[in-house]
Short mmCIF file of C-alpha atoms and ligand atoms in Angstrom, two decimals:
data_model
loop_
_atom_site.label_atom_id
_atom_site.label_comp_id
_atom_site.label_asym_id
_atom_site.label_seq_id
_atom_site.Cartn_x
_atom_site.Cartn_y
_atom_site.Cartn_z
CA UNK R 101 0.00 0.00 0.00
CA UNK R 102 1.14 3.56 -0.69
CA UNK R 103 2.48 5.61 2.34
CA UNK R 104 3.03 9.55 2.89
CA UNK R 105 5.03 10.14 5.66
CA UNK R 106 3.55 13.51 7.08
CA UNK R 107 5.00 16.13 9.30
CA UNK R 108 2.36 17.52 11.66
CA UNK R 109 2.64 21.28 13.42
CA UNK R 110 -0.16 21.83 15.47
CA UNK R 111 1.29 24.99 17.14
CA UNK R 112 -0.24 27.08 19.10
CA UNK R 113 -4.09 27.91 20.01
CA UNK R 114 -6.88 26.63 17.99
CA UNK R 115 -4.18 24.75 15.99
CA UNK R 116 -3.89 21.68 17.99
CA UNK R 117 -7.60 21.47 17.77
CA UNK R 118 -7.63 21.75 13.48
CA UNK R 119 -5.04 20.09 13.43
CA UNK R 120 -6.29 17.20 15.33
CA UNK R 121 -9.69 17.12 13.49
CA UNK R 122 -8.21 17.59 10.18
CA UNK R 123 -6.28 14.06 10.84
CA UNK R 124 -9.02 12.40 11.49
CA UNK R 125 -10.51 13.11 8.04
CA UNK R 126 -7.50 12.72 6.56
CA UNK R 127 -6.97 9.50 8.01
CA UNK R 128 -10.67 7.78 6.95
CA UNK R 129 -10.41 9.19 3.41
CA UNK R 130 -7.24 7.65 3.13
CA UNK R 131 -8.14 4.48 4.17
CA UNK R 132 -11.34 4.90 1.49
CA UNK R 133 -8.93 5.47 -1.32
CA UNK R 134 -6.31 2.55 -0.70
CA UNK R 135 -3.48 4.49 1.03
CA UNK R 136 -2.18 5.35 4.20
CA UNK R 137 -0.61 8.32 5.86
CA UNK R 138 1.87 8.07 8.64
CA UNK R 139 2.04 11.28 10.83
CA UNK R 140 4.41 12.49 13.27
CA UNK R 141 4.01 15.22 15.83
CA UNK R 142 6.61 18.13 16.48
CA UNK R 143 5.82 20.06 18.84
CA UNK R 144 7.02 23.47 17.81
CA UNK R 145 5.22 26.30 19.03
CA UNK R 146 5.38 28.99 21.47
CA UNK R 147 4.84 26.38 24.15
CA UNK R 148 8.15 24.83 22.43
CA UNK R 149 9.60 28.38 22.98
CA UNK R 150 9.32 29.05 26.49
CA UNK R 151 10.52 25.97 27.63
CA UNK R 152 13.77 25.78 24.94
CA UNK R 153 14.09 29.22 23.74
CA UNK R 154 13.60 28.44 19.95
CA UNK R 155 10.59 27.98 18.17
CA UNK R 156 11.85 24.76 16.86
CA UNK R 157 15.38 22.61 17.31
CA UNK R 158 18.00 23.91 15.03
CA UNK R 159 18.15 20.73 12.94
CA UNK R 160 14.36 21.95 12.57
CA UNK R 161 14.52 22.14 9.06
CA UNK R 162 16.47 19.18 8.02
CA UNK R 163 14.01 16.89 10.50
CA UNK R 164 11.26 18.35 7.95
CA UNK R 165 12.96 17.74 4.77
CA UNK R 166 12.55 14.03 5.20
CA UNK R 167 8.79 14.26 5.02
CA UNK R 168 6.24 14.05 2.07
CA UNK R 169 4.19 17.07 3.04
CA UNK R 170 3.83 19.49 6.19
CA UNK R 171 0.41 19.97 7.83
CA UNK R 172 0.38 23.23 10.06
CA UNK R 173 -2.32 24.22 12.75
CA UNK R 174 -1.34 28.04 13.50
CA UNK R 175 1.45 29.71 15.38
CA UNK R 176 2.00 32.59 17.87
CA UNK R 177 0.81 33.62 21.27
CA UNK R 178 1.44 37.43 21.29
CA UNK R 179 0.69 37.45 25.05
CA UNK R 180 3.48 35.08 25.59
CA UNK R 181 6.26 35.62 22.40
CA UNK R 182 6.02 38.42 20.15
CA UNK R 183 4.75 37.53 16.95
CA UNK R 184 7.68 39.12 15.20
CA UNK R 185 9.99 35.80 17.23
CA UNK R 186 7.49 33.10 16.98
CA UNK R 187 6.52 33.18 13.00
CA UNK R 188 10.04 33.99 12.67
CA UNK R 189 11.51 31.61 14.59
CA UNK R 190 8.81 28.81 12.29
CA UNK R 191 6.52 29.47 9.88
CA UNK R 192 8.14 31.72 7.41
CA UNK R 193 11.71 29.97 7.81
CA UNK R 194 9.92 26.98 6.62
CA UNK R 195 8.08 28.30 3.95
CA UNK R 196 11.65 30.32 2.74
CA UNK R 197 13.88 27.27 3.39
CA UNK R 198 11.40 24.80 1.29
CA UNK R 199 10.92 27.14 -1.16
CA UNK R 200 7.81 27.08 -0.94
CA UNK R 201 7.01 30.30 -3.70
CA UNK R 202 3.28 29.64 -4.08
CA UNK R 203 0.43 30.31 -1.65
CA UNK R 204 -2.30 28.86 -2.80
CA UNK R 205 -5.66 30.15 -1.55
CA UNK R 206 -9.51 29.40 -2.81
CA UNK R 207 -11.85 31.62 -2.35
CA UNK R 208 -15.71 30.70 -2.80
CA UNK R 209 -18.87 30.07 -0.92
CA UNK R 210 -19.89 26.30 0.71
CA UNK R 211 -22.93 25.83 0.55
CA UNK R 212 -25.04 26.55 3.27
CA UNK R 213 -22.45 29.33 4.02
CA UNK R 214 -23.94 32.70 3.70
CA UNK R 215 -20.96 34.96 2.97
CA UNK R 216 -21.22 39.08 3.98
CA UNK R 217 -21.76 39.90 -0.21
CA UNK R 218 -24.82 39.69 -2.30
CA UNK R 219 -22.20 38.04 -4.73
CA UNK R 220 -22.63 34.47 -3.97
CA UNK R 221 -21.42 33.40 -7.42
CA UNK R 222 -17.54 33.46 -7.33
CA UNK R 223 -14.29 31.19 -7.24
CA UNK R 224 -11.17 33.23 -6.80
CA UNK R 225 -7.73 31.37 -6.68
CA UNK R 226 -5.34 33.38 -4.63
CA UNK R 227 -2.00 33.00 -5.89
CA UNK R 228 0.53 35.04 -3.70
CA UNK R 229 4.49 35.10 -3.76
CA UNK R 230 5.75 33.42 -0.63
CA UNK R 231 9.38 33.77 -0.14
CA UNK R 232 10.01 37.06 -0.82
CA UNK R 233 9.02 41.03 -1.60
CA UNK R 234 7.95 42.67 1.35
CA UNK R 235 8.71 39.84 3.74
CA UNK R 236 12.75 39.39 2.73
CA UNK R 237 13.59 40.49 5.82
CA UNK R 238 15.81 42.57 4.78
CA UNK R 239 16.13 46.03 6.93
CA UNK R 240 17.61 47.58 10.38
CA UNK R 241 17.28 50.24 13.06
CA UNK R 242 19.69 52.79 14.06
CA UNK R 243 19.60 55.46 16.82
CA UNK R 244 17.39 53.29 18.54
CA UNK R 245 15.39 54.15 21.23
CA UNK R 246 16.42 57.90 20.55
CA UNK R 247 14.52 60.72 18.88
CA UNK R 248 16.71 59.65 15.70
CA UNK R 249 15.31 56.74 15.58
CA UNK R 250 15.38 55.12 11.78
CA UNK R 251 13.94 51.65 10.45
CA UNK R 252 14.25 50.59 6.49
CA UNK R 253 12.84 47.23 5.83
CA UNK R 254 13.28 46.38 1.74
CA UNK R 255 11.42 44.80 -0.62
CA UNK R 256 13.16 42.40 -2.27
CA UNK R 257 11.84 41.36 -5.64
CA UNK R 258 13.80 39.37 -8.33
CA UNK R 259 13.84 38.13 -11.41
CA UNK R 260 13.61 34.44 -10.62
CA UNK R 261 11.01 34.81 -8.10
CA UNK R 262 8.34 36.98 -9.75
CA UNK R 263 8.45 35.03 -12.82
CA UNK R 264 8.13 32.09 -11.61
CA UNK R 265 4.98 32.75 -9.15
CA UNK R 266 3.62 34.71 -12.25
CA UNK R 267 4.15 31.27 -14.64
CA UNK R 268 3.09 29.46 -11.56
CA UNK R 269 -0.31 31.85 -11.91
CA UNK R 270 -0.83 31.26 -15.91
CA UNK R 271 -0.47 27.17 -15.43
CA UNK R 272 -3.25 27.55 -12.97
CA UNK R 273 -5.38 30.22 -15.06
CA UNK R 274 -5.17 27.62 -17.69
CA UNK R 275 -6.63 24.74 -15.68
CA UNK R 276 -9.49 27.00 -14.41
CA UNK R 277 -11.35 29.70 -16.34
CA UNK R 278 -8.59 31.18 -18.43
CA UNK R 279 -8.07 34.14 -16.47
CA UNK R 280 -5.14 35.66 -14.47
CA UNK R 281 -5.45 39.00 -12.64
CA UNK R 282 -2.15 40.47 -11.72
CA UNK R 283 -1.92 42.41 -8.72
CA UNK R 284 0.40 45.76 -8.50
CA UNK R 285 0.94 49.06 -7.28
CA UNK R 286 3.08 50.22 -10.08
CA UNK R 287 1.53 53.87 -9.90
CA UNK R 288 2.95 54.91 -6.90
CA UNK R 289 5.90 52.16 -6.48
CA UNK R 290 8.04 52.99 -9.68
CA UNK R 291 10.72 50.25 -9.10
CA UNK R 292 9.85 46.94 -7.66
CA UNK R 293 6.38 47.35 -8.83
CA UNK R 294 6.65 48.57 -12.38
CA UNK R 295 9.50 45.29 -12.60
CA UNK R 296 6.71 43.10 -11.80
CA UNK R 297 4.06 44.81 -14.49
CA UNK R 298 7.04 43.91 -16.83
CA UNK R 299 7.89 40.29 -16.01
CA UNK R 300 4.00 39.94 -16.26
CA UNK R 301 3.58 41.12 -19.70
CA UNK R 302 6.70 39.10 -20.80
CA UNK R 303 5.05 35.78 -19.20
CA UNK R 304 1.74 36.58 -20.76
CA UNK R 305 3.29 36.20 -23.92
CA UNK R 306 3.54 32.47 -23.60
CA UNK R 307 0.56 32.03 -22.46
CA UNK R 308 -1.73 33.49 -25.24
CA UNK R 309 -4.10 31.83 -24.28
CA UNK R 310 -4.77 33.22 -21.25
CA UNK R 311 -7.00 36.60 -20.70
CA UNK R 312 -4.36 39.25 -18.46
CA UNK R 313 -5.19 42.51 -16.58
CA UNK R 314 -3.54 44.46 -14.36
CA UNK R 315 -4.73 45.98 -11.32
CA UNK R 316 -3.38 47.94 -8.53
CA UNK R 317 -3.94 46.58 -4.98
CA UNK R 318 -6.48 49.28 -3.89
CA UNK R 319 -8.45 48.40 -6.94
CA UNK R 320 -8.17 44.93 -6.37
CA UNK R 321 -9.58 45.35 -2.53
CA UNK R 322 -12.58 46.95 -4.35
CA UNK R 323 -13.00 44.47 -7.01
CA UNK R 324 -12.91 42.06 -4.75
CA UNK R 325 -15.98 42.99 -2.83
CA UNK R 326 -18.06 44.73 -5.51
CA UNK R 327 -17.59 42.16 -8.80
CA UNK R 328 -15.80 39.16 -7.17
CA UNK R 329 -17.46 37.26 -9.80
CA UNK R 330 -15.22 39.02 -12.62
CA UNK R 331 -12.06 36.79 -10.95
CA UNK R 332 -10.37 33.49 -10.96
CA UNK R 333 -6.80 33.38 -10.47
CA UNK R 334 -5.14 36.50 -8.84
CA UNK R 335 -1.79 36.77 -8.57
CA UNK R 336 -0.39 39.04 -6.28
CA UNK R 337 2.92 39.87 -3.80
CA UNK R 338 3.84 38.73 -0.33
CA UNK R 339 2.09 41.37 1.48
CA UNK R 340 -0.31 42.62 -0.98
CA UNK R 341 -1.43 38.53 -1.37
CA UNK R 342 -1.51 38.37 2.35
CA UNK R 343 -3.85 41.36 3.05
CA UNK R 344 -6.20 40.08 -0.38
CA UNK R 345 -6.71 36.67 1.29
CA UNK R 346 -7.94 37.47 4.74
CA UNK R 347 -10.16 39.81 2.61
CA UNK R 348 -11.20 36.58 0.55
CA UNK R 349 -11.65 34.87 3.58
CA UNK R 350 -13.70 37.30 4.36
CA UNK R 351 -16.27 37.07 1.77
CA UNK R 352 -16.30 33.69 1.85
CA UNK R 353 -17.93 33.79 5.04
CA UNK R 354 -14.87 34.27 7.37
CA UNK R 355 -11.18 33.10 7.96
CA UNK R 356 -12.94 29.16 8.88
CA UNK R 357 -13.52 28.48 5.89
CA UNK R 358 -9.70 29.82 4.31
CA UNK R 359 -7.49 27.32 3.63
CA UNK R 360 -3.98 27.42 1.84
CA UNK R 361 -1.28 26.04 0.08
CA UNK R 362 2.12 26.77 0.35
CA UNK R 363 3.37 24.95 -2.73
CA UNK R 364 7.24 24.11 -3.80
CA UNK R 365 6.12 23.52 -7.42
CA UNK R 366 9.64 22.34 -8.43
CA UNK R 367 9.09 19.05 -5.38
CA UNK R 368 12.77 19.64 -4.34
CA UNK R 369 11.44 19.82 -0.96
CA UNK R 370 8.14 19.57 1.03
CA UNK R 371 5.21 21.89 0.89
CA UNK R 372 3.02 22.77 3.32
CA UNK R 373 -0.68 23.25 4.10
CA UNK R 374 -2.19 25.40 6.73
CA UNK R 375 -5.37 27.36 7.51
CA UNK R 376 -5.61 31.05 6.93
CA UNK R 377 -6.44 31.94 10.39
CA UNK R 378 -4.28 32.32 13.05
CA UNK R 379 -3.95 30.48 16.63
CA UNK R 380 -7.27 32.17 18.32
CA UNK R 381 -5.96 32.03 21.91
CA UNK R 382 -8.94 33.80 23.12
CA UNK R 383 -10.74 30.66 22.09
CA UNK R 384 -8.44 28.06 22.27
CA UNK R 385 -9.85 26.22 25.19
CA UNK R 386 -13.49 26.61 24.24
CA UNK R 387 -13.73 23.58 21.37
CA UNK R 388 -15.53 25.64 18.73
CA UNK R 389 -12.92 26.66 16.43
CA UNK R 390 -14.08 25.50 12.95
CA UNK R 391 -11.77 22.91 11.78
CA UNK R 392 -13.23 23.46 8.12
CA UNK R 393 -10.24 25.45 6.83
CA UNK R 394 -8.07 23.43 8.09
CA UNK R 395 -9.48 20.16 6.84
CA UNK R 396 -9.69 21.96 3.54
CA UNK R 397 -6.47 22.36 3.49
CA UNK R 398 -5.83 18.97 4.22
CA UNK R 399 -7.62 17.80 0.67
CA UNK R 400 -5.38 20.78 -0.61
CA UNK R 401 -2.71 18.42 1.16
CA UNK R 402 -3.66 15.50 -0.57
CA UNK R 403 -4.00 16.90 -3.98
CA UNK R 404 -0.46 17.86 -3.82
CA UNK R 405 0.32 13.97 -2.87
CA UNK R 406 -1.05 12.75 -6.41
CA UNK R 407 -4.73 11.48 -4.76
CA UNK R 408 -6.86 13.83 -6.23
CA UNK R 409 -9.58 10.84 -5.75
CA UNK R 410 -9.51 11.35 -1.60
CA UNK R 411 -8.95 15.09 -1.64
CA UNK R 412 -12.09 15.62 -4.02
CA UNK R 413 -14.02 12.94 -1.21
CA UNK R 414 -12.89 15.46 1.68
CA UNK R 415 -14.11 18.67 -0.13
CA UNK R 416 -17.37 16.82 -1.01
CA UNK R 417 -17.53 15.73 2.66
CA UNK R 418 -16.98 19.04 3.81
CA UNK R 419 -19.29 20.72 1.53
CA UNK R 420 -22.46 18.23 2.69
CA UNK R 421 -21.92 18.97 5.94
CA UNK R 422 -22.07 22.70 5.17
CA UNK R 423 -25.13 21.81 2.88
CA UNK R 424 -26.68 20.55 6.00
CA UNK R 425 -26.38 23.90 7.92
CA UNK R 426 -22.61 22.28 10.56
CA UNK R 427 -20.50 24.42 10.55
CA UNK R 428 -22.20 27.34 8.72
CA UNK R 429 -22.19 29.88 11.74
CA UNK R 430 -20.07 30.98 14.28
CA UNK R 431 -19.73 28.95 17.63
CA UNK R 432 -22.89 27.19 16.78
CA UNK R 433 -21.27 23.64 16.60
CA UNK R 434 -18.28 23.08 18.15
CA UNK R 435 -15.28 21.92 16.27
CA UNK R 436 -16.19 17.53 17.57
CA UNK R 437 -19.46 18.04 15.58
CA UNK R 438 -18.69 19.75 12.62
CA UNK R 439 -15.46 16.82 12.45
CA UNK R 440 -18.14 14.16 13.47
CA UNK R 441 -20.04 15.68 10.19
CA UNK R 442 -17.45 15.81 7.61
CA UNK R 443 -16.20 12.14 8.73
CA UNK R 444 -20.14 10.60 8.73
CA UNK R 445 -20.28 12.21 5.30
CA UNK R 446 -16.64 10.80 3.58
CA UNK R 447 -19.05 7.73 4.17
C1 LIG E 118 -0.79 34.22 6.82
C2 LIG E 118 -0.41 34.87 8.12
C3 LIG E 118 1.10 35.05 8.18
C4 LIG E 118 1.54 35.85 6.99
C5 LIG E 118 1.61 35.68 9.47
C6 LIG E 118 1.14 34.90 10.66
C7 LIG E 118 3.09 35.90 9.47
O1 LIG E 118 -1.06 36.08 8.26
O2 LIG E 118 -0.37 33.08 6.58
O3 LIG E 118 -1.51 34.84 6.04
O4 LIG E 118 1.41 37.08 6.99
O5 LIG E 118 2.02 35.25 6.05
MN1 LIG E 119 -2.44 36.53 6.68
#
């Protein structure tokens, strides 16, 4: 029988929770589909932190590049490590060090799930660049702590990278609708911005196929809530991708129904799937997160894997029990039920 060893990262919060119930569903629709998947727990979170002082064991990374895919939960505990040490100290080294260039993230409606929009009608593929632009890390402060104070954090964007998450974009655009919206702000930023505009209409050119326009974040925020319906795959920056998807996430009926991708399209390494939303630790002890993102990124997970047979069973799953009004509002059912739901409907 076919195996997958998977590397599970529950974190911190509501992630042990997802990632727990995610698992589960995992688990029985692999089983269904004639394959098995053999997890193992790290521990890594802020937890991890206080007790070692690192957000994961040095050898962190090289642990992780034995396994077939990473499934995440969330990280960070602001209260207890500043955000700026805990992702980091783990999420974003992983995503850099894997390579991981491409966050996927879907966008539509489940049914039963009444989103904020009278737009009920879309299916928006989030494509943003996930190694580097605005989150290079690449900056300093002088003077500090005097009136002279100065920070610079750079942008980095080159060559390699923006093409590729742009050609990344077009091979999806092609398997979905035909087209790719490219996200910019190459009116006011005249460098790193107007570079990207440029790679874009370079790529488009091999991809004739393909229907290209251009729009400029602010736009894009707009578009996104007015005519949602007028999108399928937008490609966008770091940043820019990040603040478009909790927006997404938002019309889609909120962040528990976001899942993503973080995809090494080249398979040099492993990719890794996580929900959108963060650790919760206001609710972590409560049981009602919604494990729905998560799980959803799970049958992202599986996709990735080559068994597009079990992660088309979870979404179906996922989407009757939505159908059936679980999961469809906030702290109605708690995160057992709408897990019992999905796993009576994978059958
Ligand atoms: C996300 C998150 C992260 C990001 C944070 C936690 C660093 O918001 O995955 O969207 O900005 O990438
Ligand atoms: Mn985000």
């Amino acid at each position: 029988m076919k195996s997958y060893k998977i590397a599970l990262i529950p974190g911190d919060g509501i992630g042990t929770a997802v990632t727990e119930a995610t698992w589960e569903v995992l688990g029985k629709a692999a089983r269904g589909a004639g394959f098995s998947l053999e997890g193992t727990s790290f521990p890594w979170s802020c937890d991890f932190y206080e007790k070692t002082g690192l957000m994961m064991p040095a050898d962190g990374i090289e642990t992780l590049r034995g396994y077939d895919a990473i499934l995440l939960g969330a990280v960070g505990w602001p209260k207890r490590v500043p955000d700026s040490v805990s992702l980091h100290g783990l999420l974003l080294p992983i995503r850099k060090a894997f390579v991981q260039y491409a966050n996927i993230r879907p966008h539509r409606l489940l049914p039963g799930v009444e989103g904020p929009l009278r737009a009920s009608a879309f299916d928006i593929l989030c494509i943003r660049e996930n190694t580097e632009g605005e989150y290079s890390g690449a900056g300093g402060r002088v003077h500090n702590g005097t009136a002279d104070e100065v920070a610079v954090e750079t942008a980095i964007f080159t060559r390699k990278g923006v093409e590729r998450i742009l050609r990344f974009g077009f091979e999806q655009a092609r398997k979905r609708r035909g087209k790719l919206a490219s996200v910019t702000k190459s009116n006011a930023q005249k460098y790193s911005m107007v570079f990207w505009d440029e790679i874009t209409a370079l790529v488009a050119a091999e991809y004739p196929d393909v229907e290209v326009a251009n729009y400029h974040i602010d736009a894009m925020a707009a578009r996104m809530v007015m005519a949602p319906e007028s999108l399928d795959v937008v490609v966008a920056s770091n940043l820019f991708g990040d603040i478009l998807t909790d927006l997404g996430a938002a019309i889609q009926g909120g962040l528990g129904y976001a899942a993503s991708a973080n995809i090494n399209p080249e398979r040099n390494a492993p990719s890794m799937f996580e929900p959108v939303h963060g650790s919760a630790p206001d609710i972590a002890h409560l049981g009602i997160a919604n494990p729905i993102a998560a799980i959803w990124s799970g049958a992202m997970m599986l996709e990735h894997l080559g068994e597009p047979a079990a992660a088309a069973a979870v979404i179906s799953a996922i989407e009757a029990a939505t159908a059936r009004g679980i999961g469809t509002k906030p702290g109605e059912h708690k995160t057992n039920e709408i897990t019992s739901a999905v796993l009576a409907a994978l059958g």
